[in-house]
One Martini backbone bead per residue (centre of mass of N, CA, C, O) as a GRO file, in nm:
protein
  202
    1ALA     BB    1 -10.439   1.565   3.381
    2THR     BB    2 -10.271   1.811   3.316
    3LYS     BB    3 -10.055   1.762   3.532
    4VAL     BB    4  -9.961   1.490   3.433
    5ALA     BB    5  -9.879   1.577   3.152
    6TYR     BB    6  -9.676   1.791   3.240
    7ARG     BB    7  -9.492   1.599   3.404
    8ASP     BB    8  -9.420   1.413   3.174
    9GLU     BB    9  -9.298   1.630   2.989
   10LYS     BB   10  -9.082   1.722   3.187
   11GLU     BB   11  -8.935   1.452   3.218
   12GLN     BB   12  -8.874   1.421   2.921
   13THR     BB   13  -8.711   1.678   2.893
   14GLU     BB   14  -8.497   1.613   3.108
   15GLN     BB   15  -8.400   1.356   2.973
   16GLN     BB   16  -8.308   1.490   2.713
   17CYS     BB   17  -8.107   1.682   2.846
   18GLN     BB   18  -7.931   1.463   2.971
   19GLU     BB   19  -7.853   1.331   2.706
   20LEU     BB   20  -7.721   1.582   2.591
   21ARG     BB   21  -7.508   1.614   2.814
   22ASP     BB   22  -7.379   1.340   2.765
   23HIS     BB   23  -7.298   1.393   2.472
   24VAL     BB   24  -7.124   1.640   2.531
   25ALA     BB   25  -6.927   1.502   2.723
   26GLU     BB   26  -6.837   1.290   2.519
   27ALA     BB   27  -6.738   1.493   2.308
   28GLN     BB   28  -6.532   1.634   2.490
   29GLY     BB   29  -6.362   1.379   2.539
   30GLU     BB   30  -6.294   1.333   2.241
   31ILE     BB   31  -6.159   1.604   2.196
   32SER     BB   32  -5.936   1.567   2.406
   33ARG     BB   33  -5.816   1.314   2.279
   34LEU     BB   34  -5.753   1.442   2.000
   35GLN     BB   35  -5.570   1.665   2.109
   36GLY     BB   36  -5.360   1.473   2.224
   37CYS     BB   37  -5.293   1.336   1.957
   38LEU     BB   38  -5.205   1.593   1.811
   39LYS     BB   39  -4.970   1.663   1.997
   40THR     BB   40  -4.818   1.401   1.950
   41LEU     BB   41  -4.787   1.436   1.643
   42GLU     BB   42  -4.639   1.706   1.653
   43THR     BB   43  -4.400   1.605   1.814
   44HIS     BB   44  -4.318   1.381   1.615
   45TYR     BB   45  -4.275   1.569   1.375
   46ARG     BB   46  -4.052   1.744   1.499
   47ASP     BB   47  -3.859   1.512   1.546
   48LEU     BB   48  -3.838   1.426   1.250
   49GLN     BB   49  -3.738   1.694   1.141
   50HIS     BB   50  -3.484   1.707   1.311
   51SER     BB   51  -3.365   1.439   1.214
   52TYR     BB   52  -3.355   1.510   0.915
   53GLU     BB   53  -3.167   1.753   0.940
   54SER     BB   54  -2.933   1.608   1.077
   55ILE     BB   55  -2.892   1.387   0.858
   56SER     BB   56  -2.846   1.579   0.623
   57GLU     BB   57  -2.592   1.709   0.740
   58GLU     BB   58  -2.434   1.447   0.773
   59LEU     BB   59  -2.440   1.359   0.476
   60LEU     BB   60  -2.306   1.611   0.363
   61ALA     BB   61  -2.042   1.577   0.519
   62VAL     BB   62  -1.972   1.297   0.408
   63LEU     BB   63  -1.967   1.376   0.107
   64GLU     BB   64  -1.751   1.594   0.127
   65LYS     BB   65  -1.534   1.411   0.245
   66ALA     BB   66  -1.538   1.205   0.015
   67GLN     BB   67  -1.461   1.400  -0.212
   68GLN     BB   68  -1.192   1.483  -0.091
   69ARG     BB   69  -1.068   1.196  -0.072
   70GLU     BB   70  -1.103   1.129  -0.371
   71ALA     BB   71  -0.923   1.355  -0.476
   72GLU     BB   72  -0.669   1.266  -0.324
   73ALA     BB   73  -0.657   0.979  -0.443
   74GLU     BB   74  -0.639   1.064  -0.740
   75GLU     BB   75  -0.384   1.232  -0.713
   76MET     BB   76  -0.209   1.004  -0.603
   77ARG     BB   77  -0.245   0.809  -0.840
   78ASP     BB   78  -0.136   0.996  -1.060
   79GLY     BB   79   0.144   1.028  -0.934
   80PHE     BB   80   0.220   0.726  -0.942
   81GLU     BB   81   0.185   0.688  -1.247
   82ARG     BB   82   0.397   0.894  -1.330
   83LEU     BB   83   0.630   0.765  -1.178
   84LEU     BB   84   0.613   0.491  -1.319
   85ASP     BB   85   0.664   0.594  -1.606
   86THR     BB   86   0.939   0.718  -1.548
   87LYS     BB   87   1.081   0.456  -1.451
   88GLU     BB   88   1.038   0.299  -1.712
   89ARG     BB   89   1.198   0.484  -1.895
   90GLU     BB   90   1.465   0.470  -1.741
   91LEU     BB   91   1.496   0.164  -1.761
   92ASN     BB   92   1.499   0.149  -2.070
   93GLU     BB   93   1.750   0.324  -2.102
   94VAL     BB   94   1.942   0.139  -1.948
   95LEU     BB   95   1.900  -0.112  -2.122
   96LEU     BB   96   2.002   0.023  -2.380
   97LYS     BB   97   2.284   0.091  -2.275
   98MET     BB   98   2.362  -0.203  -2.215
   99GLU     BB   99   2.338  -0.300  -2.503
  100VAL     BB  100   2.543  -0.106  -2.623
  101LEU     BB  101   2.774  -0.189  -2.431
  102GLY     BB  102   2.781  -0.484  -2.519
  103ASN     BB  103   2.861  -0.427  -2.809
  104SER     BB  104   3.116  -0.269  -2.732
  105LEU     BB  105   3.254  -0.503  -2.588
  106GLU     BB  106   3.289  -0.683  -2.832
  107GLU     BB  107   3.464  -0.484  -2.990
  108LYS     BB  108   3.686  -0.454  -2.774
  109GLU     BB  109   3.768  -0.749  -2.765
  110ALA     BB  110   3.862  -0.757  -3.053
  111GLN     BB  111   4.073  -0.534  -3.015
  112PHE     BB  112   4.235  -0.675  -2.797
  113ASN     BB  113   4.319  -0.919  -2.964
  114GLU     BB  114   4.470  -0.757  -3.175
  115MET     BB  115   4.668  -0.620  -2.978
  116LEU     BB  116   4.789  -0.882  -2.871
  117LYS     BB  117   4.902  -0.974  -3.137
  118VAL     BB  118   5.081  -0.729  -3.180
  119CYS     BB  119   5.241  -0.761  -2.919
  120THR     BB  120   5.348  -1.042  -2.979
  121CYS     BB  121   5.493  -0.967  -3.239
  122ALA     BB  122   5.664  -0.738  -3.120
  123SER     BB  123   5.809  -0.911  -2.898
  124SER     BB  124   5.947  -1.110  -3.115
  125HIS     BB  125   6.108  -0.854  -3.278
  126VAL     BB  126   6.132  -0.672  -3.021
  127GLU     BB  127   6.332  -0.578  -2.750
  128ASP     BB  128   6.142  -0.358  -2.665
  129GLU     BB  129   5.931  -0.368  -2.377
  130SER     BB  130   5.772  -0.093  -2.364
  131LEU     BB  131   5.553  -0.148  -2.580
  132GLU     BB  132   5.414  -0.385  -2.442
  133GLU     BB  133   5.347  -0.236  -2.178
  134MET     BB  134   5.170  -0.018  -2.307
  135HIS     BB  135   4.955  -0.211  -2.417
  136ARG     BB  136   4.870  -0.334  -2.147
  137LYS     BB  137   4.778  -0.066  -2.016
  138SER     BB  138   4.564   0.008  -2.222
  139ILE     BB  139   4.388  -0.242  -2.188
  140ALA     BB  140   4.341  -0.212  -1.882
  141GLU     BB  141   4.202   0.066  -1.898
  142LEU     BB  142   3.968  -0.014  -2.080
  143GLN     BB  143   3.859  -0.232  -1.892
  144ARG     BB  144   3.809  -0.049  -1.648
  145GLN     BB  145   3.608   0.143  -1.781
  146HIS     BB  146   3.406  -0.070  -1.862
  147ASP     BB  147   3.347  -0.185  -1.578
  148LYS     BB  148   3.246   0.081  -1.462
  149GLN     BB  149   3.005   0.120  -1.651
  150VAL     BB  150   2.862  -0.142  -1.582
  151GLU     BB  151   2.831  -0.090  -1.279
  152GLU     BB  152   2.665   0.171  -1.302
  153LEU     BB  153   2.431   0.046  -1.464
  154LEU     BB  154   2.354  -0.169  -1.258
  155GLN     BB  155   2.287   0.027  -1.030
  156GLU     BB  156   2.073   0.185  -1.186
  157LYS     BB  157   1.889  -0.053  -1.239
  158GLU     BB  158   1.837  -0.128  -0.943
  159ARG     BB  159   1.716   0.142  -0.858
  160LEU     BB  160   1.480   0.149  -1.063
  161MET     BB  161   1.348  -0.116  -0.977
  162GLN     BB  162   1.288  -0.027  -0.688
  163GLU     BB  163   1.117   0.222  -0.764
  164GLU     BB  164   0.909   0.068  -0.931
  165THR     BB  165   0.812  -0.113  -0.703
  166ALA     BB  166   0.723   0.117  -0.515
  167ALA     BB  167   0.522   0.246  -0.714
  168THR     BB  168   0.342   0.000  -0.748
  169LEU     BB  169   0.266  -0.029  -0.450
  170ALA     BB  170   0.145   0.256  -0.422
  171CYS     BB  171  -0.075   0.217  -0.633
  172LYS     BB  172  -0.217  -0.017  -0.487
  173GLN     BB  173  -0.273   0.143  -0.228
  174SER     BB  174  -0.451   0.353  -0.366
  175MET     BB  175  -0.671   0.152  -0.459
  176THR     BB  176  -0.735   0.052  -0.173
  177PHE     BB  177  -0.817   0.327  -0.064
  178GLU     BB  178  -1.059   0.366  -0.254
  179LEU     BB  179  -1.213   0.117  -0.160
  180ASP     BB  180  -1.236   0.198   0.138
  181LEU     BB  181  -1.385   0.461   0.080
  182SER     BB  182  -1.638   0.335  -0.043
  183ILE     BB  183  -1.713   0.166   0.204
  184ASP     BB  184  -1.735   0.398   0.408
  185LEU     BB  185  -1.954   0.552   0.257
  186TYR     BB  186  -2.167   0.330   0.259
  187LEU     BB  187  -2.179   0.294   0.570
  188SER     BB  188  -2.257   0.583   0.639
  189ILE     BB  189  -2.522   0.592   0.479
  190ASP     BB  190  -2.649   0.342   0.611
  191ARG     BB  191  -2.651   0.448   0.900
  192SER     BB  192  -2.818   0.702   0.845
  193SER     BB  193  -3.066   0.559   0.729
  194SER     BB  194  -3.127   0.381   0.977
  195HIS     BB  195  -3.165   0.612   1.172
  196TYR     BB  196  -3.402   0.742   1.025
  197CYS     BB  197  -3.594   0.498   1.033
  198ASN     BB  198  -3.603   0.478   1.344
  199GLU     BB  199  -3.717   0.765   1.386
  200GLU     BB  200  -3.979   0.720   1.206
  201SER     BB  201  -4.065   0.510   1.384
  202PRO     BB  202  -4.317   0.462   1.633
   0.00000   0.00000   0.00000
């Protein structure tokens, strides 16, 4: 009876030991699996960190480039606006000169008419035709000078209007350039953000 009891106890003990060994083996397998998962997570984390650093550098470069281009665009726009203001002032000066010259032309025409009357009267009472010829030459010279001044002012007005039109167009192009710059910056940031999100997703 004692031997039977001892054998039963021994078998029970061996069975318990086997169960413990099975539990240990199962635990070791679980530990190995968790270690593998940990290594995978560490690798994924390092990849994400590398991607984050790369994208941060890329975004910083994009922002620096955008700031530089924005400064250039603003400087260009300011230059065009100054040029446009200058051309407007010059054009206004030419228009004022033309107005003054127009008034002067009316006065000179009145003087011409008076001189013609004098010449007519002189030619009817004086036989010397040299006086009348001198008056005609004087009037012709005054008219020629006046026509020349008008022509020069008209040419100057045309030149200034062309320059003003070019400056206005350049200013509009500068504004369009700034708009395109803003769109490019937005798209660059959006692409970088999308790339980061894709890298972050498992």
